[in-house]
mmCIF file of C-alpha atoms and ligand atoms in Angstrom:
data_model
loop_
_atom_site.group_PDB
_atom_site.id
_atom_site.type_symbol
_atom_site.label_atom_id
_atom_site.label_comp_id
_atom_site.label_asym_id
_atom_site.label_seq_id
_atom_site.Cartn_x
_atom_site.Cartn_y
_atom_site.Cartn_z
ATOM 1 C CA MET A 13 10.345 -131.791 -83.865
ATOM 2 C CA ASN A 14 9.443 -128.509 -85.519
ATOM 3 C CA THR A 15 12.471 -126.758 -86.995
ATOM 4 C CA GLN A 16 10.747 -123.509 -87.941
ATOM 5 C CA THR A 17 11.032 -120.401 -85.784
ATOM 6 C CA PRO A 18 8.793 -120.937 -82.784
ATOM 7 C CA ILE A 19 5.656 -118.834 -82.364
ATOM 8 C CA PRO A 20 6.389 -116.615 -79.352
ATOM 9 C CA VAL A 21 3.787 -115.718 -76.724
ATOM 10 C CA LEU A 22 4.260 -112.081 -77.668
ATOM 11 C CA ASP A 23 5.934 -110.424 -80.655
ATOM 12 C CA LEU A 24 6.632 -106.716 -80.246
ATOM 13 C CA THR A 25 8.525 -106.441 -83.534
ATOM 14 C CA PRO A 26 5.580 -105.389 -85.762
ATOM 15 C CA GLN A 27 4.756 -102.537 -83.384
ATOM 16 C CA LEU A 28 8.359 -101.399 -83.294
ATOM 17 C CA ASN A 29 8.672 -101.595 -87.091
ATOM 18 C CA GLN A 30 5.468 -99.598 -87.521
ATOM 19 C CA LEU A 31 6.748 -96.766 -85.335
ATOM 20 C CA TRP A 32 10.510 -97.074 -85.815
ATOM 21 C CA ASP A 33 11.101 -93.608 -87.289
ATOM 22 C CA ASP A 34 8.753 -91.844 -84.882
ATOM 23 C CA ILE A 35 10.293 -93.513 -81.851
ATOM 24 C CA ASN A 36 13.819 -92.750 -82.993
ATOM 25 C CA ARG A 37 12.898 -89.138 -83.648
ATOM 26 C CA VAL A 38 11.499 -88.591 -80.124
ATOM 27 C CA ILE A 39 14.394 -90.419 -78.472
ATOM 28 C CA GLN A 40 16.835 -88.071 -80.185
ATOM 29 C CA LYS A 41 14.724 -85.070 -79.287
ATOM 30 C CA VAL A 42 14.781 -86.035 -75.599
ATOM 31 C CA LEU A 43 18.520 -86.744 -75.694
ATOM 32 C CA ARG A 44 19.175 -83.327 -77.237
ATOM 33 C CA SER A 45 16.987 -81.619 -74.663
ATOM 34 C CA THR A 46 19.156 -83.072 -71.842
ATOM 35 C CA HIS A 47 15.999 -83.013 -69.715
ATOM 36 C CA PHE A 48 15.518 -86.616 -68.646
ATOM 37 C CA ILE A 49 13.174 -86.734 -65.645
ATOM 38 C CA MET A 50 9.696 -85.185 -65.226
ATOM 39 C CA GLY A 51 9.910 -82.660 -68.024
ATOM 40 C CA PRO A 52 7.642 -81.560 -70.864
ATOM 41 C CA GLU A 53 7.161 -85.089 -72.277
ATOM 42 C CA VAL A 54 5.821 -86.422 -68.957
ATOM 43 C CA LEU A 55 3.523 -83.412 -68.595
ATOM 44 C CA ALA A 56 2.223 -83.808 -72.143
ATOM 45 C CA PHE A 57 1.773 -87.564 -71.727
ATOM 46 C CA GLU A 58 -0.204 -87.057 -68.515
ATOM 47 C CA GLY A 59 -2.521 -84.661 -70.328
ATOM 48 C CA GLU A 60 -3.001 -87.038 -73.249
ATOM 49 C CA ALA A 61 -3.571 -90.031 -70.958
ATOM 50 C CA ALA A 62 -6.140 -88.094 -68.895
ATOM 51 C CA ARG A 63 -7.969 -87.111 -72.081
ATOM 52 C CA TYR A 64 -7.889 -90.692 -73.364
ATOM 53 C CA LEU A 65 -9.171 -92.123 -70.077
ATOM 54 C CA GLY A 66 -11.653 -89.319 -69.487
ATOM 55 C CA THR A 67 -10.391 -88.416 -66.012
ATOM 56 C CA ARG A 68 -9.504 -85.049 -64.482
ATOM 57 C CA HIS A 69 -6.040 -86.269 -63.516
ATOM 58 C CA ALA A 70 -3.456 -88.741 -64.778
ATOM 59 C CA ILE A 71 -0.288 -89.007 -62.719
ATOM 60 C CA ALA A 72 2.664 -90.843 -64.217
ATOM 61 C CA CYS A 73 5.019 -92.896 -62.053
ATOM 62 C CA ASN A 74 7.695 -95.547 -62.194
ATOM 63 C CA SER A 75 5.662 -98.755 -62.552
ATOM 64 C CA GLY A 76 2.257 -100.346 -62.207
ATOM 65 C CA THR A 77 3.328 -101.669 -58.822
ATOM 66 C CA ASP A 78 4.138 -98.153 -57.624
ATOM 67 C CA ALA A 79 0.850 -96.902 -59.059
ATOM 68 C CA LEU A 80 -0.936 -99.400 -56.785
ATOM 69 C CA VAL A 81 1.205 -98.620 -53.725
ATOM 70 C CA ILE A 82 0.873 -94.841 -54.121
ATOM 71 C CA SER A 83 -2.874 -95.057 -54.805
ATOM 72 C CA LEU A 84 -3.458 -97.074 -51.626
ATOM 73 C CA LYS A 85 -1.131 -94.807 -49.655
ATOM 74 C CA ALA A 86 -2.906 -91.688 -50.933
ATOM 75 C CA LEU A 87 -6.172 -93.170 -49.688
ATOM 76 C CA GLY A 88 -4.632 -93.577 -46.254
ATOM 77 C CA ILE A 89 -4.435 -97.385 -46.233
ATOM 78 C CA GLY A 90 -1.976 -98.638 -43.625
ATOM 79 C CA PRO A 91 -1.302 -101.105 -40.799
ATOM 80 C CA GLY A 92 -4.397 -102.748 -39.366
ATOM 81 C CA ASP A 93 -6.443 -102.166 -42.511
ATOM 82 C CA GLU A 94 -7.855 -104.913 -44.678
ATOM 83 C CA VAL A 95 -8.073 -104.679 -48.458
ATOM 84 C CA ILE A 96 -10.223 -107.175 -50.341
ATOM 85 C CA THR A 97 -8.733 -108.479 -53.575
ATOM 86 C CA THR A 98 -8.508 -111.475 -55.873
ATOM 87 C CA PRO A 99 -6.028 -114.322 -55.355
ATOM 88 C CA PHE A 100 -5.947 -114.931 -59.118
ATOM 89 C CA THR A 101 -3.608 -112.133 -60.175
ATOM 90 C CA PHE A 102 0.025 -111.181 -60.497
ATOM 91 C CA PHE A 103 1.656 -110.965 -57.064
ATOM 92 C CA ALA A 104 2.189 -107.174 -57.329
ATOM 93 C CA THR A 105 -1.506 -106.630 -56.537
ATOM 94 C CA ALA A 106 -1.222 -108.271 -53.120
ATOM 95 C CA GLU A 107 2.331 -107.036 -52.623
ATOM 96 C CA ALA A 108 1.181 -103.413 -52.850
ATOM 97 C CA ILE A 109 -1.292 -104.020 -49.996
ATOM 98 C CA SER A 110 1.329 -105.780 -47.865
ATOM 99 C CA HIS A 111 3.871 -103.027 -48.558
ATOM 100 C CA LEU A 112 1.700 -100.565 -46.678
ATOM 101 C CA GLY A 113 1.387 -102.906 -43.727
ATOM 102 C CA ALA A 114 -2.234 -103.671 -44.566
ATOM 103 C CA THR A 115 -3.653 -107.182 -44.941
ATOM 104 C CA PRO A 116 -4.788 -108.557 -48.280
ATOM 105 C CA VAL A 117 -8.067 -110.451 -47.889
ATOM 106 C CA PHE A 118 -8.419 -112.891 -50.768
ATOM 107 C CA VAL A 119 -11.866 -113.550 -52.100
ATOM 108 C CA ASP A 120 -12.657 -116.100 -54.790
ATOM 109 C CA VAL A 121 -13.292 -115.273 -58.443
ATOM 110 C CA GLU A 122 -16.292 -115.765 -60.722
ATOM 111 C CA GLU A 123 -16.183 -118.895 -62.827
ATOM 112 C CA ALA A 124 -16.943 -117.118 -66.118
ATOM 113 C CA SER A 125 -14.917 -113.908 -65.868
ATOM 114 C CA MET A 126 -12.066 -115.198 -63.655
ATOM 115 C CA ASN A 127 -12.403 -111.841 -61.849
ATOM 116 C CA LEU A 128 -13.352 -110.978 -58.264
ATOM 117 C CA ASP A 129 -16.814 -112.308 -57.332
ATOM 118 C CA PRO A 130 -18.866 -109.403 -55.913
ATOM 119 C CA ALA A 131 -21.182 -111.783 -54.032
ATOM 120 C CA LEU A 132 -18.205 -113.031 -52.012
ATOM 121 C CA VAL A 133 -16.744 -109.541 -51.555
ATOM 122 C CA GLU A 134 -19.792 -108.528 -49.554
ATOM 123 C CA GLN A 135 -19.372 -111.498 -47.194
ATOM 124 C CA ALA A 136 -15.694 -110.694 -46.600
ATOM 125 C CA VAL A 137 -16.253 -107.129 -45.371
ATOM 126 C CA THR A 138 -15.304 -106.649 -41.701
ATOM 127 C CA SER A 139 -14.970 -103.608 -39.441
ATOM 128 C CA ARG A 140 -11.335 -103.365 -40.603
ATOM 129 C CA THR A 141 -12.023 -103.401 -44.313
ATOM 130 C CA ARG A 142 -11.022 -100.127 -45.919
ATOM 131 C CA ALA A 143 -10.875 -100.822 -49.626
ATOM 132 C CA ILE A 144 -11.596 -103.189 -52.496
ATOM 133 C CA LEU A 145 -8.906 -103.801 -55.117
ATOM 134 C CA PRO A 146 -10.411 -105.459 -58.208
ATOM 135 C CA VAL A 147 -8.105 -106.570 -61.028
ATOM 136 C CA HIS A 148 -9.309 -106.456 -64.637
ATOM 137 C CA LEU A 149 -7.410 -109.646 -65.338
ATOM 138 C CA PHE A 150 -6.254 -110.457 -68.874
ATOM 139 C CA GLY A 151 -7.967 -107.226 -70.001
ATOM 140 C CA ARG A 152 -11.509 -108.287 -69.107
ATOM 141 C CA PRO A 153 -13.439 -105.663 -67.129
ATOM 142 C CA CYS A 154 -14.655 -106.661 -63.648
ATOM 143 C CA ALA A 155 -18.269 -106.459 -62.451
ATOM 144 C CA MET A 156 -17.762 -102.839 -61.409
ATOM 145 C CA ASP A 157 -21.449 -101.989 -60.883
ATOM 146 C CA ALA A 158 -21.801 -104.603 -58.162
ATOM 147 C CA ILE A 159 -18.392 -103.802 -56.632
ATOM 148 C CA LEU A 160 -19.153 -100.066 -56.491
ATOM 149 C CA ASP A 161 -22.543 -100.788 -54.973
ATOM 150 C CA ILE A 162 -20.933 -102.716 -52.099
ATOM 151 C CA ALA A 163 -18.255 -100.033 -51.681
ATOM 152 C CA ARG A 164 -20.877 -97.278 -51.424
ATOM 153 C CA ARG A 165 -23.065 -99.155 -48.974
ATOM 154 C CA ARG A 166 -20.147 -100.217 -46.747
ATOM 155 C CA GLY A 167 -18.125 -96.986 -46.993
ATOM 156 C CA LEU A 168 -15.133 -98.550 -48.761
ATOM 157 C CA LYS A 169 -12.642 -97.110 -51.243
ATOM 158 C CA VAL A 170 -11.996 -98.756 -54.596
ATOM 159 C CA VAL A 171 -8.612 -98.920 -56.350
ATOM 160 C CA GLU A 172 -8.677 -100.683 -59.730
ATOM 161 C CA ASP A 173 -5.657 -102.682 -60.914
ATOM 162 C CA CYS A 174 -5.675 -101.857 -64.638
ATOM 163 C CA ALA A 175 -2.166 -103.125 -65.383
ATOM 164 C CA GLN A 176 -3.652 -105.494 -67.979
ATOM 165 C CA SER A 177 -6.637 -103.411 -69.068
ATOM 166 C CA PHE A 178 -5.474 -100.098 -70.552
ATOM 167 C CA GLY A 179 -8.244 -99.223 -73.007
ATOM 168 C CA ALA A 180 -10.791 -101.746 -71.687
ATOM 169 C CA ARG A 181 -14.250 -100.318 -71.125
ATOM 170 C CA ILE A 182 -17.601 -100.962 -69.495
ATOM 171 C CA ARG A 183 -20.449 -99.387 -71.489
ATOM 172 C CA GLY A 184 -17.879 -97.081 -73.052
ATOM 173 C CA LYS A 185 -16.324 -96.002 -69.749
ATOM 174 C CA GLN A 186 -12.655 -96.792 -69.207
ATOM 175 C CA THR A 187 -11.575 -99.285 -66.547
ATOM 176 C CA GLY A 188 -9.736 -97.403 -63.832
ATOM 177 C CA THR A 189 -12.285 -94.587 -63.792
ATOM 178 C CA PHE A 190 -14.941 -96.278 -61.650
ATOM 179 C CA GLY A 191 -13.218 -96.295 -58.250
ATOM 180 C CA GLN A 192 -11.327 -93.509 -56.483
ATOM 181 C CA MET A 193 -8.074 -94.462 -58.247
ATOM 182 C CA GLY A 194 -7.058 -96.525 -61.266
ATOM 183 C CA ALA A 195 -3.522 -97.959 -61.515
ATOM 184 C CA TYR A 196 -1.958 -98.748 -64.902
ATOM 185 C CA SER A 197 1.340 -100.331 -65.978
ATOM 186 C CA PHE A 198 3.479 -99.635 -69.032
ATOM 187 C CA PHE A 199 5.730 -102.670 -68.592
ATOM 188 C CA PRO A 200 6.838 -103.489 -72.165
ATOM 189 C CA SER A 201 4.514 -106.488 -72.568
ATOM 190 C CA LYS A 202 1.349 -104.643 -71.499
ATOM 191 C CA ASN A 203 -1.207 -103.425 -74.065
ATOM 192 C CA LEU A 204 0.421 -99.991 -73.934
ATOM 193 C CA GLY A 205 4.050 -100.754 -73.189
ATOM 194 C CA GLY A 206 7.116 -98.551 -72.928
ATOM 195 C CA CYS A 207 10.742 -99.494 -73.551
ATOM 196 C CA GLY A 208 11.273 -99.954 -69.823
ATOM 197 C CA ASP A 209 9.210 -99.595 -66.674
ATOM 198 C CA GLY A 210 6.415 -97.073 -66.248
ATOM 199 C CA GLY A 211 3.056 -96.607 -64.580
ATOM 200 C CA LEU A 212 0.133 -94.230 -64.198
ATOM 201 C CA MET A 213 -2.614 -93.332 -61.740
ATOM 202 C CA ALA A 214 -5.949 -91.913 -62.839
ATOM 203 C CA THR A 215 -8.431 -90.089 -60.630
ATOM 204 C CA ASP A 216 -11.154 -87.448 -60.694
ATOM 205 C CA ASP A 217 -10.422 -86.407 -57.119
ATOM 206 C CA ASP A 218 -8.325 -83.221 -56.926
ATOM 207 C CA ALA A 219 -7.088 -83.830 -53.380
ATOM 208 C CA LEU A 220 -6.099 -87.449 -54.074
ATOM 209 C CA ALA A 221 -4.300 -86.325 -57.216
ATOM 210 C CA GLU A 222 -2.323 -83.748 -55.280
ATOM 211 C CA THR A 223 -1.363 -86.312 -52.628
ATOM 212 C CA ALA A 224 -0.330 -88.869 -55.269
ATOM 213 C CA ARG A 225 1.725 -86.255 -57.139
ATOM 214 C CA ALA A 226 3.562 -85.419 -53.919
ATOM 215 C CA LEU A 227 4.085 -89.067 -52.919
ATOM 216 C CA ARG A 228 5.815 -89.933 -56.197
ATOM 217 C CA VAL A 229 8.488 -87.254 -55.538
ATOM 218 C CA HIS A 230 9.511 -87.907 -51.943
ATOM 219 C CA GLY A 231 6.360 -86.489 -50.415
ATOM 220 C CA SER A 232 6.968 -82.934 -51.561
ATOM 221 C CA ARG A 233 4.584 -80.561 -53.273
ATOM 222 C CA LYS A 234 7.325 -77.952 -53.403
ATOM 223 C CA LYS A 235 10.874 -79.135 -54.110
ATOM 224 C CA TYR A 236 12.983 -79.487 -50.923
ATOM 225 C CA HIS A 237 9.924 -78.799 -48.755
ATOM 226 C CA ASN A 238 9.093 -82.427 -47.999
ATOM 227 C CA GLU A 239 5.922 -82.982 -46.029
ATOM 228 C CA THR A 240 5.609 -86.778 -45.808
ATOM 229 C CA VAL A 241 7.678 -89.895 -46.461
ATOM 230 C CA GLY A 242 7.086 -90.611 -50.121
ATOM 231 C CA TYR A 243 8.785 -92.477 -52.949
ATOM 232 C CA ASN A 244 11.162 -91.913 -55.817
ATOM 233 C CA SER A 245 8.685 -92.971 -58.479
ATOM 234 C CA ARG A 246 9.074 -90.660 -61.425
ATOM 235 C CA LEU A 247 8.485 -91.521 -65.045
ATOM 236 C CA ASP A 248 11.407 -90.537 -67.255
ATOM 237 C CA GLU A 249 11.196 -88.383 -70.349
ATOM 238 C CA LEU A 250 12.311 -91.117 -72.748
ATOM 239 C CA GLN A 251 9.499 -93.424 -71.627
ATOM 240 C CA ALA A 252 6.930 -90.632 -71.714
ATOM 241 C CA ALA A 253 8.014 -89.619 -75.227
ATOM 242 C CA ILE A 254 7.791 -93.231 -76.464
ATOM 243 C CA LEU A 255 4.395 -93.730 -74.805
ATOM 244 C CA ARG A 256 3.152 -90.538 -76.484
ATOM 245 C CA VAL A 257 4.070 -92.025 -79.863
ATOM 246 C CA LYS A 258 2.264 -95.257 -79.027
ATOM 247 C CA LEU A 259 -0.914 -94.016 -77.316
ATOM 248 C CA PRO A 260 -2.675 -92.894 -80.537
ATOM 249 C CA HIS A 261 -2.321 -96.469 -81.859
ATOM 250 C CA LEU A 262 -3.685 -98.240 -78.799
ATOM 251 C CA GLU A 263 -7.297 -98.392 -79.988
ATOM 252 C CA ALA A 264 -6.267 -100.103 -83.228
ATOM 253 C CA TRP A 265 -3.952 -102.478 -81.384
ATOM 254 C CA ASN A 266 -6.668 -103.437 -78.893
ATOM 255 C CA ALA A 267 -9.080 -103.992 -81.806
ATOM 256 C CA GLY A 268 -6.421 -106.262 -83.324
ATOM 257 C CA ARG A 269 -6.212 -108.248 -80.094
ATOM 258 C CA ARG A 270 -9.988 -108.684 -80.064
ATOM 259 C CA GLN A 271 -9.897 -109.917 -83.643
ATOM 260 C CA VAL A 272 -7.206 -112.450 -82.746
ATOM 261 C CA ALA A 273 -9.362 -113.587 -79.816
ATOM 262 C CA GLU A 274 -12.400 -114.004 -82.055
ATOM 263 C CA ARG A 275 -10.392 -116.138 -84.464
ATOM 264 C CA TYR A 276 -9.058 -118.327 -81.647
ATOM 265 C CA GLY A 277 -12.618 -118.730 -80.392
ATOM 266 C CA LYS A 278 -13.715 -120.120 -83.756
ATOM 267 C CA LEU A 279 -10.651 -122.346 -84.147
ATOM 268 C CA LEU A 280 -11.025 -123.864 -80.700
ATOM 269 C CA ALA A 281 -14.818 -124.057 -80.449
ATOM 270 C CA GLY A 282 -16.606 -127.310 -79.733
ATOM 271 C CA HIS A 283 -13.902 -129.124 -77.815
ATOM 272 C CA GLU A 284 -14.995 -130.249 -74.397
ATOM 273 C CA ALA A 285 -11.521 -130.204 -72.889
ATOM 274 C CA ILE A 286 -10.853 -126.576 -73.838
ATOM 275 C CA LEU A 287 -12.696 -123.659 -72.301
ATOM 276 C CA VAL A 288 -12.162 -120.467 -74.298
ATOM 277 C CA PRO A 289 -12.664 -116.906 -73.003
ATOM 278 C CA PRO A 290 -15.697 -115.203 -74.571
ATOM 279 C CA VAL A 291 -15.122 -111.972 -76.483
ATOM 280 C CA VAL A 292 -17.264 -109.810 -74.201
ATOM 281 C CA GLU A 293 -17.782 -106.097 -74.756
ATOM 282 C CA GLY A 294 -14.859 -103.900 -73.733
ATOM 283 C CA HIS A 295 -12.382 -106.801 -73.263
ATOM 284 C CA VAL A 296 -8.891 -105.934 -74.577
ATOM 285 C CA PHE A 297 -7.292 -109.398 -74.366
ATOM 286 C CA HIS A 298 -3.985 -108.609 -72.738
ATOM 287 C CA GLN A 299 -3.800 -112.397 -72.606
ATOM 288 C CA TYR A 300 -5.765 -115.102 -74.384
ATOM 289 C CA THR A 301 -6.097 -117.581 -71.564
ATOM 290 C CA VAL A 302 -7.882 -120.891 -72.051
ATOM 291 C CA ARG A 303 -8.567 -123.603 -69.503
ATOM 292 C CA VAL A 304 -7.660 -127.169 -70.331
ATOM 293 C CA ARG A 305 -9.214 -130.085 -68.493
ATOM 294 C CA GLY A 306 -8.113 -133.613 -67.937
ATOM 295 C CA CYS A 307 -4.517 -133.310 -69.028
ATOM 296 C CA ASP A 308 -1.063 -132.852 -67.562
ATOM 297 C CA ARG A 309 -0.400 -129.179 -68.198
ATOM 298 C CA ASP A 310 3.382 -129.328 -67.801
ATOM 299 C CA ARG A 311 3.489 -132.084 -70.388
ATOM 300 C CA LEU A 312 1.115 -130.143 -72.643
ATOM 301 C CA GLN A 313 3.348 -127.068 -72.495
ATOM 302 C CA ALA A 314 6.417 -129.150 -73.281
ATOM 303 C CA LYS A 315 4.667 -130.807 -76.247
ATOM 304 C CA LEU A 316 3.494 -127.468 -77.601
ATOM 305 C CA LYS A 317 7.013 -126.152 -77.318
ATOM 306 C CA GLU A 318 8.281 -129.136 -79.308
ATOM 307 C CA ASP A 319 5.719 -128.182 -81.954
ATOM 308 C CA GLY A 320 7.041 -124.627 -82.016
ATOM 309 C CA VAL A 321 4.340 -122.976 -79.898
ATOM 310 C CA GLU A 322 5.348 -121.023 -76.822
ATOM 311 C CA THR A 323 2.817 -120.637 -74.022
ATOM 312 C CA MET A 324 2.740 -119.191 -70.515
ATOM 313 C CA VAL A 325 0.891 -120.045 -67.334
ATOM 314 C CA TYR A 326 -0.650 -116.945 -65.772
ATOM 315 C CA TYR A 327 -0.712 -117.827 -62.879
ATOM 316 C CA PRO A 328 0.359 -121.204 -61.498
ATOM 317 C CA VAL A 329 -0.189 -120.362 -57.802
ATOM 318 C CA PRO A 330 -3.069 -118.353 -56.292
ATOM 319 C CA CYS A 331 -1.791 -115.574 -54.016
ATOM 320 C CA HIS A 332 -3.068 -117.148 -50.788
ATOM 321 C CA ARG A 333 -0.976 -120.244 -51.531
ATOM 322 C CA LEU A 334 2.256 -118.336 -52.192
ATOM 323 C CA LYS A 335 4.988 -119.104 -49.707
ATOM 324 C CA LEU A 336 4.754 -115.650 -48.180
ATOM 325 C CA TYR A 337 1.032 -115.886 -47.425
ATOM 326 C CA GLN A 338 0.446 -119.606 -47.012
ATOM 327 C CA GLN A 339 0.787 -119.499 -43.218
ATOM 328 C CA SER A 340 -1.018 -116.226 -42.529
ATOM 329 C CA HIS A 341 -3.746 -117.220 -44.986
ATOM 330 C CA ALA A 342 -3.901 -120.967 -44.212
ATOM 331 C CA HIS A 343 -7.634 -120.682 -43.442
ATOM 332 C CA VAL A 344 -8.422 -119.142 -46.845
ATOM 333 C CA ALA A 345 -10.136 -121.306 -49.439
ATOM 334 C CA CYS A 346 -10.759 -120.042 -52.949
ATOM 335 C CA PRO A 347 -11.616 -123.254 -54.808
ATOM 336 C CA ARG A 348 -12.379 -121.611 -58.144
ATOM 337 C CA ALA A 349 -9.115 -119.672 -58.237
ATOM 338 C CA GLU A 350 -7.195 -122.743 -57.109
ATOM 339 C CA ARG A 351 -8.696 -124.810 -59.899
ATOM 340 C CA MET A 352 -8.047 -122.095 -62.492
ATOM 341 C CA CYS A 353 -4.394 -121.953 -61.492
ATOM 342 C CA SER A 354 -4.094 -125.648 -62.309
ATOM 343 C CA GLU A 355 -5.978 -125.428 -65.627
ATOM 344 C CA VAL A 356 -5.049 -122.142 -67.337
ATOM 345 C CA ILE A 357 -2.685 -121.744 -70.232
ATOM 346 C CA SER A 358 -2.125 -118.489 -72.122
ATOM 347 C CA LEU A 359 -1.703 -118.747 -75.887
ATOM 348 C CA PRO A 360 0.359 -116.450 -78.123
ATOM 349 C CA ILE A 361 -1.399 -113.154 -78.797
ATOM 350 C CA TRP A 362 -0.390 -109.741 -80.115
ATOM 351 C CA PRO A 363 -2.341 -107.204 -82.185
ATOM 352 C CA GLU A 364 -0.800 -108.090 -85.554
ATOM 353 C CA MET A 365 -0.750 -111.867 -85.091
ATOM 354 C CA GLU A 366 -1.505 -113.534 -88.414
ATOM 355 C CA ALA A 367 -4.253 -116.071 -89.004
ATOM 356 C CA ASP A 368 -1.717 -118.680 -90.202
ATOM 357 C CA SER A 369 0.109 -118.578 -86.887
ATOM 358 C CA GLN A 370 -3.176 -118.900 -85.023
ATOM 359 C CA VAL A 371 -4.108 -121.955 -87.072
ATOM 360 C CA ALA A 372 -0.734 -123.486 -86.197
ATOM 361 C CA VAL A 373 -1.287 -122.792 -82.487
ATOM 362 C CA ALA A 374 -4.811 -124.225 -82.581
ATOM 363 C CA GLU A 375 -3.707 -127.351 -84.474
ATOM 364 C CA ALA A 376 -0.880 -127.988 -82.028
ATOM 365 C CA LEU A 377 -3.209 -127.574 -79.059
ATOM 366 C CA LEU A 378 -6.011 -129.678 -80.527
ATOM 367 C CA ALA A 379 -3.551 -132.442 -81.386
ATOM 368 C CA GLN A 380 -2.872 -132.751 -77.647
ATOM 369 C CA VAL A 381 -6.240 -132.148 -76.005
ATOM 370 C CA GLY A 382 -8.882 -131.777 -78.689
ATOM 371 C CA ARG A 383 -11.538 -134.437 -78.486
ATOM 372 C CA PRO A 384 -14.927 -133.309 -79.748
HETATM 373 C C1 LIG B 622 2.067 -106.108 -64.570
HETATM 374 C C2 LIG B 622 1.124 -106.101 -63.432
HETATM 375 C C3 LIG B 622 1.337 -105.310 -62.283
HETATM 376 C C4 LIG B 622 2.612 -104.581 -62.029
HETATM 377 O O1 LIG B 622 3.001 -103.677 -62.999
HETATM 378 P P1 LIG B 622 4.564 -103.307 -63.122
HETATM 379 O O2 LIG B 622 4.560 -102.143 -64.052
HETATM 380 O O3 LIG B 622 5.256 -104.497 -63.664
HETATM 381 O O4 LIG B 622 5.038 -102.944 -61.760
HETATM 382 C C5 LIG B 622 0.349 -105.285 -61.326
HETATM 383 N N1 LIG B 622 -0.776 -106.006 -61.443
HETATM 384 C C6 LIG B 622 -1.006 -106.790 -62.517
HETATM 385 C C7 LIG B 622 -2.291 -107.549 -62.598
HETATM 386 C C8 LIG B 622 -0.065 -106.871 -63.536
HETATM 387 O O5 LIG B 622 -0.288 -107.675 -64.587
#
């Protein structure tokens, strides 16, 4: 039994220490202003986020989930429509589709990237398909060229779930800027995290931006002149102010995550039972998720915990096998996603994670499953 402080899956303390004075200063500034919702901080943050992402518009909202719901709603997705997505994701992706009364159509993932397989997307298109919703899972960009090609040929919209990929790029272009809309989350554990909930939509389309802006404030472009049924999904000034302090550091933090991933790759290389994620271009490693073969994962997690290493399983159940969908989607088979769900384990990672801690994690893991 290890008596030292356990290594957590995520440590936000270094980030907070780094920016402690700046964050406190802006919190006090917002408090003094007594302007708490949709004020100058939100406006400034939207401008800075749009500049960072390289889009004409960035529209802040309450959460990544709302960013997905409002994006789909702005595109006119509703009952009777089908939206193709991955079953290997956080439930919010599918939930957003179901919320609008549309049907999520789950298509299997690629073995290497763990992201939506474009070859299977094409086969899943029906006369009811309206959109494709790829997820840049764990911060690894999807095969957007192939997905956009299908969307163009079949007349489909594309909404990107970038909750885990803020700052990830494909040939220098930000994820979330390939489709009609990109949806981002600022949940505290995300690569750019607030001190509470928050989200953002990015688009180059002026009309979609206007619709999304209206939807997040009860469907009104002009206050008290409501035009459609919308949402209360505003970002608050405190979150916007904190995110403005953090955004300039995101590039360095994402570089730190990549460095941690590279180190893990070296520490864990050459073991048949462990499949490590390659450090591909533009990947921002929201999670460092390995696959372990031929072992009891619950037992492995418990053993690692005994050795002072905390881990997480993202995600244990593919969406089509969740209780809510298992009947309506009984016919769906996504063997790769199903297998991944039984093999994945996410190791501790944060931008400032020290090499010593990584060595400890690797040693604990290899002691359980490492056979060359
Ligand atoms: C976190 C997450 C969401 C939801 O974001 P919230 O801000 O928590 O609502 C959606 N999709 C994925 C893939 C996520 O990881």
